[in-house]
mmCIF file with all atom_site columns, C-alpha atoms in Angstrom:
data_model
loop_
_atom_site.group_PDB
_atom_site.id
_atom_site.type_symbol
_atom_site.label_atom_id
_atom_site.label_alt_id
_atom_site.label_comp_id
_atom_site.label_asym_id
_atom_site.label_entity_id
_atom_site.label_seq_id
_atom_site.pdbx_PDB_ins_code
_atom_site.Cartn_x
_atom_site.Cartn_y
_atom_site.Cartn_z
_atom_site.occupancy
_atom_site.B_iso_or_equiv
_atom_site.pdbx_formal_charge
_atom_site.auth_seq_id
_atom_site.auth_comp_id
_atom_site.auth_asym_id
_atom_site.auth_atom_id
_atom_site.pdbx_PDB_model_num
ATOM 1   C CA . UNK A 1 1   ? 0.049   0.109  0.151  1.00 0.00 ? 29  UNK A CA 1
ATOM 2   C CA . UNK A 1 2   ? 3.195   2.099  0.836  1.00 0.00 ? 30  UNK A CA 1
ATOM 3   C CA . UNK A 1 3   ? 4.103   2.392  -2.879 1.00 0.00 ? 31  UNK A CA 1
ATOM 4   C CA . UNK A 1 4   ? 0.364   2.901  -4.001 1.00 0.00 ? 32  UNK A CA 1
ATOM 5   C CA . UNK A 1 5   ? -0.036  5.854  -1.738 1.00 0.00 ? 33  UNK A CA 1
ATOM 6   C CA . UNK A 1 6   ? 3.764   7.212  -3.016 1.00 0.00 ? 34  UNK A CA 1
ATOM 7   C CA . UNK A 1 7   ? 2.594   6.638  -6.588 1.00 0.00 ? 35  UNK A CA 1
ATOM 8   C CA . UNK A 1 8   ? -1.199  8.131  -6.183 1.00 0.00 ? 36  UNK A CA 1
ATOM 9   C CA . UNK A 1 9   ? -0.622  10.633 -3.359 1.00 0.00 ? 37  UNK A CA 1
ATOM 10  C CA . UNK A 1 10  ? 2.603   11.391 -1.941 1.00 0.00 ? 38  UNK A CA 1
ATOM 11  C CA . UNK A 1 11  ? 4.425   12.485 -5.697 1.00 0.00 ? 39  UNK A CA 1
ATOM 12  C CA . UNK A 1 12  ? 5.810   15.472 -4.513 1.00 0.00 ? 40  UNK A CA 1
ATOM 13  C CA . UNK A 1 13  ? 9.923   15.114 -4.007 1.00 0.00 ? 41  UNK A CA 1
ATOM 14  C CA . UNK A 1 14  ? 9.445   16.711 -0.696 1.00 0.00 ? 42  UNK A CA 1
ATOM 15  C CA . UNK A 1 15  ? 7.318   13.703 0.691  1.00 0.00 ? 43  UNK A CA 1
ATOM 16  C CA . UNK A 1 16  ? 8.838   10.942 2.236  1.00 0.00 ? 44  UNK A CA 1
ATOM 17  C CA . UNK A 1 17  ? 6.808   7.753  3.831  1.00 0.00 ? 45  UNK A CA 1
ATOM 18  C CA . UNK A 1 18  ? 7.949   4.882  5.850  1.00 0.00 ? 46  UNK A CA 1
ATOM 19  C CA . UNK A 1 19  ? 5.457   2.265  6.858  1.00 0.00 ? 47  UNK A CA 1
ATOM 20  C CA . UNK A 1 20  ? 5.274   2.189  10.911 1.00 0.00 ? 48  UNK A CA 1
ATOM 21  C CA . UNK A 1 21  ? 3.860   -0.270 13.387 1.00 0.00 ? 49  UNK A CA 1
ATOM 22  C CA . UNK A 1 22  ? 1.647   1.216  15.790 1.00 0.00 ? 50  UNK A CA 1
ATOM 23  C CA . UNK A 1 23  ? 4.080   -0.371 18.679 1.00 0.00 ? 51  UNK A CA 1
ATOM 24  C CA . UNK A 1 24  ? 6.608   2.394  17.340 1.00 0.00 ? 52  UNK A CA 1
ATOM 25  C CA . UNK A 1 25  ? 4.469   5.049  18.013 1.00 0.00 ? 53  UNK A CA 1
ATOM 26  C CA . UNK A 1 26  ? 5.609   6.711  21.361 1.00 0.00 ? 54  UNK A CA 1
ATOM 27  C CA . UNK A 1 27  ? 2.761   8.283  23.696 1.00 0.00 ? 55  UNK A CA 1
ATOM 28  C CA . UNK A 1 28  ? 3.595   10.505 26.690 1.00 0.00 ? 56  UNK A CA 1
ATOM 29  C CA . UNK A 1 29  ? 1.262   12.424 28.650 1.00 0.00 ? 57  UNK A CA 1
ATOM 30  C CA . UNK A 1 30  ? 3.803   15.330 28.987 1.00 0.00 ? 58  UNK A CA 1
ATOM 31  C CA . UNK A 1 31  ? 3.271   16.075 25.371 1.00 0.00 ? 59  UNK A CA 1
ATOM 32  C CA . UNK A 1 32  ? -0.564  16.809 25.711 1.00 0.00 ? 60  UNK A CA 1
ATOM 33  C CA . UNK A 1 33  ? 0.604   18.574 29.144 1.00 0.00 ? 61  UNK A CA 1
ATOM 34  C CA . UNK A 1 34  ? 2.746   20.978 26.663 1.00 0.00 ? 62  UNK A CA 1
ATOM 35  C CA . UNK A 1 35  ? -0.390  21.664 24.878 1.00 0.00 ? 63  UNK A CA 1
ATOM 36  C CA . UNK A 1 36  ? -1.707  23.885 27.802 1.00 0.00 ? 64  UNK A CA 1
ATOM 37  C CA . UNK A 1 37  ? 1.009   25.899 27.270 1.00 0.00 ? 65  UNK A CA 1
ATOM 38  C CA . UNK A 1 38  ? 0.305   26.624 23.525 1.00 0.00 ? 66  UNK A CA 1
ATOM 39  C CA . UNK A 1 39  ? -1.239  29.407 22.636 1.00 0.00 ? 67  UNK A CA 1
ATOM 40  C CA . UNK A 1 40  ? -3.131  27.411 20.361 1.00 0.00 ? 68  UNK A CA 1
ATOM 41  C CA . UNK A 1 41  ? -5.060  26.190 23.337 1.00 0.00 ? 69  UNK A CA 1
ATOM 42  C CA . UNK A 1 42  ? -8.698  26.372 23.655 1.00 0.00 ? 70  UNK A CA 1
ATOM 43  C CA . UNK A 1 43  ? -8.663  28.476 20.617 1.00 0.00 ? 71  UNK A CA 1
ATOM 44  C CA . UNK A 1 44  ? -8.501  25.486 18.032 1.00 0.00 ? 72  UNK A CA 1
ATOM 45  C CA . UNK A 1 45  ? -11.192 23.598 17.077 1.00 0.00 ? 73  UNK A CA 1
ATOM 46  C CA . UNK A 1 46  ? -8.373  20.242 16.787 1.00 0.00 ? 74  UNK A CA 1
ATOM 47  C CA . UNK A 1 47  ? -6.703  21.383 19.786 1.00 0.00 ? 75  UNK A CA 1
ATOM 48  C CA . UNK A 1 48  ? -6.797  20.544 23.628 1.00 0.00 ? 76  UNK A CA 1
ATOM 49  C CA . UNK A 1 49  ? -9.539  21.025 25.681 1.00 0.00 ? 77  UNK A CA 1
ATOM 50  C CA . UNK A 1 50  ? -12.022 21.242 22.542 1.00 0.00 ? 78  UNK A CA 1
ATOM 51  C CA . UNK A 1 51  ? -10.546 17.437 21.253 1.00 0.00 ? 79  UNK A CA 1
ATOM 52  C CA . UNK A 1 52  ? -12.879 14.406 22.369 1.00 0.00 ? 80  UNK A CA 1
ATOM 53  C CA . UNK A 1 53  ? -11.355 13.326 25.689 1.00 0.00 ? 81  UNK A CA 1
ATOM 54  C CA . UNK A 1 54  ? -10.813 9.698  24.485 1.00 0.00 ? 82  UNK A CA 1
ATOM 55  C CA . UNK A 1 55  ? -8.028  6.809  24.706 1.00 0.00 ? 83  UNK A CA 1
ATOM 56  C CA . UNK A 1 56  ? -6.082  7.543  21.645 1.00 0.00 ? 84  UNK A CA 1
ATOM 57  C CA . UNK A 1 57  ? -2.930  5.385  22.187 1.00 0.00 ? 85  UNK A CA 1
ATOM 58  C CA . UNK A 1 58  ? -5.801  2.640  23.042 1.00 0.00 ? 86  UNK A CA 1
ATOM 59  C CA . UNK A 1 59  ? -7.038  3.480  19.655 1.00 0.00 ? 87  UNK A CA 1
ATOM 60  C CA . UNK A 1 60  ? -4.107  3.585  17.815 1.00 0.00 ? 88  UNK A CA 1
ATOM 61  C CA . UNK A 1 61  ? -2.611  0.146  19.462 1.00 0.00 ? 89  UNK A CA 1
ATOM 62  C CA . UNK A 1 62  ? -5.303  -1.942 19.243 1.00 0.00 ? 90  UNK A CA 1
ATOM 63  C CA . UNK A 1 63  ? -7.629  -0.849 16.167 1.00 0.00 ? 91  UNK A CA 1
ATOM 64  C CA . UNK A 1 64  ? -5.459  -0.084 13.946 1.00 0.00 ? 92  UNK A CA 1
ATOM 65  C CA . UNK A 1 65  ? -2.510  -2.548 12.063 1.00 0.00 ? 93  UNK A CA 1
ATOM 66  C CA . UNK A 1 66  ? -1.125  -0.688 9.486  1.00 0.00 ? 94  UNK A CA 1
ATOM 67  C CA . UNK A 1 67  ? 0.320   3.054  9.196  1.00 0.00 ? 95  UNK A CA 1
ATOM 68  C CA . UNK A 1 68  ? 2.689   5.309  7.345  1.00 0.00 ? 96  UNK A CA 1
ATOM 69  C CA . UNK A 1 69  ? 4.540   8.432  8.903  1.00 0.00 ? 97  UNK A CA 1
ATOM 70  C CA . UNK A 1 70  ? 4.743   11.287 6.717  1.00 0.00 ? 98  UNK A CA 1
ATOM 71  C CA . UNK A 1 71  ? 7.233   13.879 6.365  1.00 0.00 ? 99  UNK A CA 1
ATOM 72  C CA . UNK A 1 72  ? 7.223   16.854 4.375  1.00 0.00 ? 100 UNK A CA 1
ATOM 73  C CA . UNK A 1 73  ? 10.272  19.039 3.921  1.00 0.00 ? 101 UNK A CA 1
ATOM 74  C CA . UNK A 1 74  ? 10.743  22.236 2.749  1.00 0.00 ? 102 UNK A CA 1
ATOM 75  C CA . UNK A 1 75  ? 13.797  24.514 2.761  1.00 0.00 ? 103 UNK A CA 1
ATOM 76  C CA . UNK A 1 76  ? 13.686  27.496 5.132  1.00 0.00 ? 104 UNK A CA 1
ATOM 77  C CA . UNK A 1 77  ? 15.714  30.730 5.612  1.00 0.00 ? 105 UNK A CA 1
ATOM 78  C CA . UNK A 1 78  ? 15.034  33.836 8.173  1.00 0.00 ? 106 UNK A CA 1
ATOM 79  C CA . UNK A 1 79  ? 12.929  35.403 5.451  1.00 0.00 ? 107 UNK A CA 1
ATOM 80  C CA . UNK A 1 80  ? 10.148  32.658 4.515  1.00 0.00 ? 108 UNK A CA 1
ATOM 81  C CA . UNK A 1 81  ? 9.996   31.005 7.602  1.00 0.00 ? 109 UNK A CA 1
ATOM 82  C CA . UNK A 1 82  ? 6.601   31.895 9.002  1.00 0.00 ? 110 UNK A CA 1
ATOM 83  C CA . UNK A 1 83  ? 5.133   31.359 5.338  1.00 0.00 ? 111 UNK A CA 1
ATOM 84  C CA . UNK A 1 84  ? 6.760   27.929 4.980  1.00 0.00 ? 112 UNK A CA 1
ATOM 85  C CA . UNK A 1 85  ? 5.657   26.746 8.202  1.00 0.00 ? 113 UNK A CA 1
ATOM 86  C CA . UNK A 1 86  ? 2.051   27.167 7.774  1.00 0.00 ? 114 UNK A CA 1
ATOM 87  C CA . UNK A 1 87  ? 2.396   26.022 3.875  1.00 0.00 ? 115 UNK A CA 1
ATOM 88  C CA . UNK A 1 88  ? 4.329   23.365 4.939  1.00 0.00 ? 116 UNK A CA 1
ATOM 89  C CA . UNK A 1 89  ? 1.318   22.365 7.588  1.00 0.00 ? 117 UNK A CA 1
ATOM 90  C CA . UNK A 1 90  ? -1.353  22.873 4.865  1.00 0.00 ? 118 UNK A CA 1
ATOM 91  C CA . UNK A 1 91  ? 0.214   21.002 2.232  1.00 0.00 ? 119 UNK A CA 1
ATOM 92  C CA . UNK A 1 92  ? 1.081   17.927 4.806  1.00 0.00 ? 120 UNK A CA 1
ATOM 93  C CA . UNK A 1 93  ? -2.965  18.288 5.611  1.00 0.00 ? 121 UNK A CA 1
ATOM 94  C CA . UNK A 1 94  ? -3.911  18.203 2.247  1.00 0.00 ? 122 UNK A CA 1
ATOM 95  C CA . UNK A 1 95  ? -1.702  15.051 1.196  1.00 0.00 ? 123 UNK A CA 1
ATOM 96  C CA . UNK A 1 96  ? -2.984  13.144 4.156  1.00 0.00 ? 124 UNK A CA 1
ATOM 97  C CA . UNK A 1 97  ? -6.537  14.052 3.321  1.00 0.00 ? 125 UNK A CA 1
ATOM 98  C CA . UNK A 1 98  ? -5.820  12.581 -0.085 1.00 0.00 ? 126 UNK A CA 1
ATOM 99  C CA . UNK A 1 99  ? -4.407  9.454  1.627  1.00 0.00 ? 127 UNK A CA 1
ATOM 100 C CA . UNK A 1 100 ? -7.554  8.744  3.234  1.00 0.00 ? 128 UNK A CA 1
ATOM 101 C CA . UNK A 1 101 ? -9.584  9.372  0.020  1.00 0.00 ? 129 UNK A CA 1
ATOM 102 C CA . UNK A 1 102 ? -7.449  7.045  -1.732 1.00 0.00 ? 130 UNK A CA 1
ATOM 103 C CA . UNK A 1 103 ? -7.879  4.383  1.032  1.00 0.00 ? 131 UNK A CA 1
ATOM 104 C CA . UNK A 1 104 ? -11.432 4.722  1.642  1.00 0.00 ? 132 UNK A CA 1
ATOM 105 C CA . UNK A 1 105 ? -12.262 4.052  -1.962 1.00 0.00 ? 133 UNK A CA 1
ATOM 106 C CA . UNK A 1 106 ? -10.043 1.080  -1.792 1.00 0.00 ? 134 UNK A CA 1
ATOM 107 C CA . UNK A 1 107 ? -12.197 -0.477 1.355  1.00 0.00 ? 135 UNK A CA 1
ATOM 108 C CA . UNK A 1 108 ? -10.423 0.883  4.075  1.00 0.00 ? 136 UNK A CA 1
ATOM 109 C CA . UNK A 1 109 ? -13.394 2.945  5.832  1.00 0.00 ? 137 UNK A CA 1
ATOM 110 C CA . UNK A 1 110 ? -12.024 3.986  9.185  1.00 0.00 ? 138 UNK A CA 1
ATOM 111 C CA . UNK A 1 111 ? -8.587  4.975  7.844  1.00 0.00 ? 139 UNK A CA 1
ATOM 112 C CA . UNK A 1 112 ? -7.683  7.846  10.056 1.00 0.00 ? 140 UNK A CA 1
ATOM 113 C CA . UNK A 1 113 ? -4.848  10.687 9.848  1.00 0.00 ? 141 UNK A CA 1
ATOM 114 C CA . UNK A 1 114 ? -3.099  12.817 12.505 1.00 0.00 ? 142 UNK A CA 1
ATOM 115 C CA . UNK A 1 115 ? -1.747  16.016 11.385 1.00 0.00 ? 143 UNK A CA 1
ATOM 116 C CA . UNK A 1 116 ? 1.652   17.571 12.524 1.00 0.00 ? 144 UNK A CA 1
ATOM 117 C CA . UNK A 1 117 ? 0.999   21.097 14.367 1.00 0.00 ? 145 UNK A CA 1
ATOM 118 C CA . UNK A 1 118 ? -2.223  22.720 14.835 1.00 0.00 ? 146 UNK A CA 1
ATOM 119 C CA . UNK A 1 119 ? -4.469  22.721 11.886 1.00 0.00 ? 147 UNK A CA 1
ATOM 120 C CA . UNK A 1 120 ? -4.265  25.716 9.262  1.00 0.00 ? 148 UNK A CA 1
ATOM 121 C CA . UNK A 1 121 ? -7.008  25.046 6.799  1.00 0.00 ? 149 UNK A CA 1
ATOM 122 C CA . UNK A 1 122 ? -8.846  28.120 7.256  1.00 0.00 ? 150 UNK A CA 1
ATOM 123 C CA . UNK A 1 123 ? -7.502  31.216 5.743  1.00 0.00 ? 151 UNK A CA 1
ATOM 124 C CA . UNK A 1 124 ? -9.322  33.413 8.253  1.00 0.00 ? 152 UNK A CA 1
ATOM 125 C CA . UNK A 1 125 ? -8.358  31.474 11.103 1.00 0.00 ? 153 UNK A CA 1
ATOM 126 C CA . UNK A 1 126 ? -9.807  29.007 13.324 1.00 0.00 ? 154 UNK A CA 1
ATOM 127 C CA . UNK A 1 127 ? -13.620 29.351 15.007 1.00 0.00 ? 155 UNK A CA 1
ATOM 128 C CA . UNK A 1 128 ? -13.137 28.087 18.389 1.00 0.00 ? 156 UNK A CA 1
ATOM 129 C CA . UNK A 1 129 ? -16.771 27.570 19.047 1.00 0.00 ? 157 UNK A CA 1
ATOM 130 C CA . UNK A 1 130 ? -17.669 25.667 16.080 1.00 0.00 ? 158 UNK A CA 1
ATOM 131 C CA . UNK A 1 131 ? -15.329 24.352 13.353 1.00 0.00 ? 159 UNK A CA 1
ATOM 132 C CA . UNK A 1 132 ? -15.699 25.568 10.080 1.00 0.00 ? 160 UNK A CA 1
ATOM 133 C CA . UNK A 1 133 ? -14.657 22.374 8.158  1.00 0.00 ? 161 UNK A CA 1
ATOM 134 C CA . UNK A 1 134 ? -15.114 19.368 10.773 1.00 0.00 ? 162 UNK A CA 1
ATOM 135 C CA . UNK A 1 135 ? -14.898 17.094 7.546  1.00 0.00 ? 163 UNK A CA 1
ATOM 136 C CA . UNK A 1 136 ? -11.475 18.202 6.609  1.00 0.00 ? 164 UNK A CA 1
ATOM 137 C CA . UNK A 1 137 ? -9.636  18.894 10.084 1.00 0.00 ? 165 UNK A CA 1
ATOM 138 C CA . UNK A 1 138 ? -7.483  16.708 12.033 1.00 0.00 ? 166 UNK A CA 1
ATOM 139 C CA . UNK A 1 139 ? -5.912  16.302 15.558 1.00 0.00 ? 167 UNK A CA 1
ATOM 140 C CA . UNK A 1 140 ? -2.389  17.033 15.692 1.00 0.00 ? 168 UNK A CA 1
ATOM 141 C CA . UNK A 1 141 ? -0.200  14.211 16.899 1.00 0.00 ? 169 UNK A CA 1
ATOM 142 C CA . UNK A 1 142 ? 0.973   16.346 19.452 1.00 0.00 ? 170 UNK A CA 1
ATOM 143 C CA . UNK A 1 143 ? -2.600  16.880 20.904 1.00 0.00 ? 171 UNK A CA 1
ATOM 144 C CA . UNK A 1 144 ? -3.129  12.546 21.118 1.00 0.00 ? 172 UNK A CA 1
ATOM 145 C CA . UNK A 1 145 ? -0.188  12.382 23.085 1.00 0.00 ? 173 UNK A CA 1
ATOM 146 C CA . UNK A 1 146 ? 2.590   11.374 20.445 1.00 0.00 ? 174 UNK A CA 1
ATOM 147 C CA . UNK A 1 147 ? 5.867   12.257 21.103 1.00 0.00 ? 175 UNK A CA 1
ATOM 148 C CA . UNK A 1 148 ? 6.414   13.336 17.227 1.00 0.00 ? 176 UNK A CA 1
ATOM 149 C CA . UNK A 1 149 ? 10.215  13.398 17.716 1.00 0.00 ? 177 UNK A CA 1
ATOM 150 C CA . UNK A 1 150 ? 10.810  9.817  19.398 1.00 0.00 ? 178 UNK A CA 1
ATOM 151 C CA . UNK A 1 151 ? 8.108   8.487  17.100 1.00 0.00 ? 179 UNK A CA 1
ATOM 152 C CA . UNK A 1 152 ? 10.643  9.554  13.823 1.00 0.00 ? 180 UNK A CA 1
ATOM 153 C CA . UNK A 1 153 ? 13.333  8.605  15.724 1.00 0.00 ? 181 UNK A CA 1
ATOM 154 C CA . UNK A 1 154 ? 12.118  4.967  16.317 1.00 0.00 ? 182 UNK A CA 1
ATOM 155 C CA . UNK A 1 155 ? 11.787  4.778  12.059 1.00 0.00 ? 183 UNK A CA 1
ATOM 156 C CA . UNK A 1 156 ? 15.364  6.391  11.291 1.00 0.00 ? 184 UNK A CA 1
ATOM 157 C CA . UNK A 1 157 ? 14.452  9.994  11.176 1.00 0.00 ? 185 UNK A CA 1
ATOM 158 C CA . UNK A 1 158 ? 16.781  12.457 13.314 1.00 0.00 ? 186 UNK A CA 1
ATOM 159 C CA . UNK A 1 159 ? 15.040  15.461 14.316 1.00 0.00 ? 187 UNK A CA 1
ATOM 160 C CA . UNK A 1 160 ? 17.210  18.227 15.900 1.00 0.00 ? 188 UNK A CA 1
ATOM 161 C CA . UNK A 1 161 ? 16.375  21.507 17.369 1.00 0.00 ? 189 UNK A CA 1
ATOM 162 C CA . UNK A 1 162 ? 16.943  24.096 16.630 1.00 0.00 ? 190 UNK A CA 1
ATOM 163 C CA . UNK A 1 163 ? 16.451  23.472 13.374 1.00 0.00 ? 191 UNK A CA 1
ATOM 164 C CA . UNK A 1 164 ? 18.348  24.390 10.334 1.00 0.00 ? 192 UNK A CA 1
ATOM 165 C CA . UNK A 1 165 ? 18.203  25.378 7.050  1.00 0.00 ? 193 UNK A CA 1
ATOM 166 C CA . UNK A 1 166 ? 14.770  22.966 6.342  1.00 0.00 ? 194 UNK A CA 1
ATOM 167 C CA . UNK A 1 167 ? 11.964  22.313 8.094  1.00 0.00 ? 195 UNK A CA 1
ATOM 168 C CA . UNK A 1 168 ? 10.176  19.225 8.160  1.00 0.00 ? 196 UNK A CA 1
ATOM 169 C CA . UNK A 1 169 ? 6.526   18.506 9.194  1.00 0.00 ? 197 UNK A CA 1
ATOM 170 C CA . UNK A 1 170 ? 5.157   15.077 10.318 1.00 0.00 ? 198 UNK A CA 1
ATOM 171 C CA . UNK A 1 171 ? 1.905   13.108 9.804  1.00 0.00 ? 199 UNK A CA 1
ATOM 172 C CA . UNK A 1 172 ? 0.227   10.224 10.626 1.00 0.00 ? 200 UNK A CA 1
ATOM 173 C CA . UNK A 1 173 ? -2.073  7.877  8.720  1.00 0.00 ? 201 UNK A CA 1
ATOM 174 C CA . UNK A 1 174 ? -3.359  5.077  10.035 1.00 0.00 ? 202 UNK A CA 1
ATOM 175 C CA . UNK A 1 175 ? -5.711  1.738  8.451  1.00 0.00 ? 203 UNK A CA 1
ATOM 176 C CA . UNK A 1 176 ? -6.976  -1.651 9.002  1.00 0.00 ? 204 UNK A CA 1
ATOM 177 C CA . UNK A 1 177 ? -5.067  -3.901 6.691  1.00 0.00 ? 205 UNK A CA 1
ATOM 178 C CA . UNK A 1 178 ? -7.954  -5.951 4.947  1.00 0.00 ? 206 UNK A CA 1
#
């Protein structure tokens, strides 16, 4: 399925996809706690405390058998950092939605994705009271308690801070093997 998705969805050279076992995904409560200190807290429909109070670790580990960690990377400099930060989030998010649609059309009705960072689909900002695009919005991995850095390291990616001359965004795509 990885090759089909690479051919159909993740065609841009800026994308890398790697298969991931749900056991390689690292969950930590302290990651969710960090959300409290983010300026998006209680302002984004897909960020805490507005997301469903579910056991994301249990759902991901017990109800999904296949996954892809998706990386999207672009070069940055001091002049374009904010623009690239926003555009990479949207490009990754849109690609994950396209991958969900592809898998759905191939008999994976409960396919699910998590984005990297807060949702940025609405150009005029997020309505914290009611999502303008609930069918398109996705929860960030961090809000589900996923330690993105450790998870990426588990599959061979090395994330180092502060970032250098490129910015990478990570997303997670999950489905049940048919």
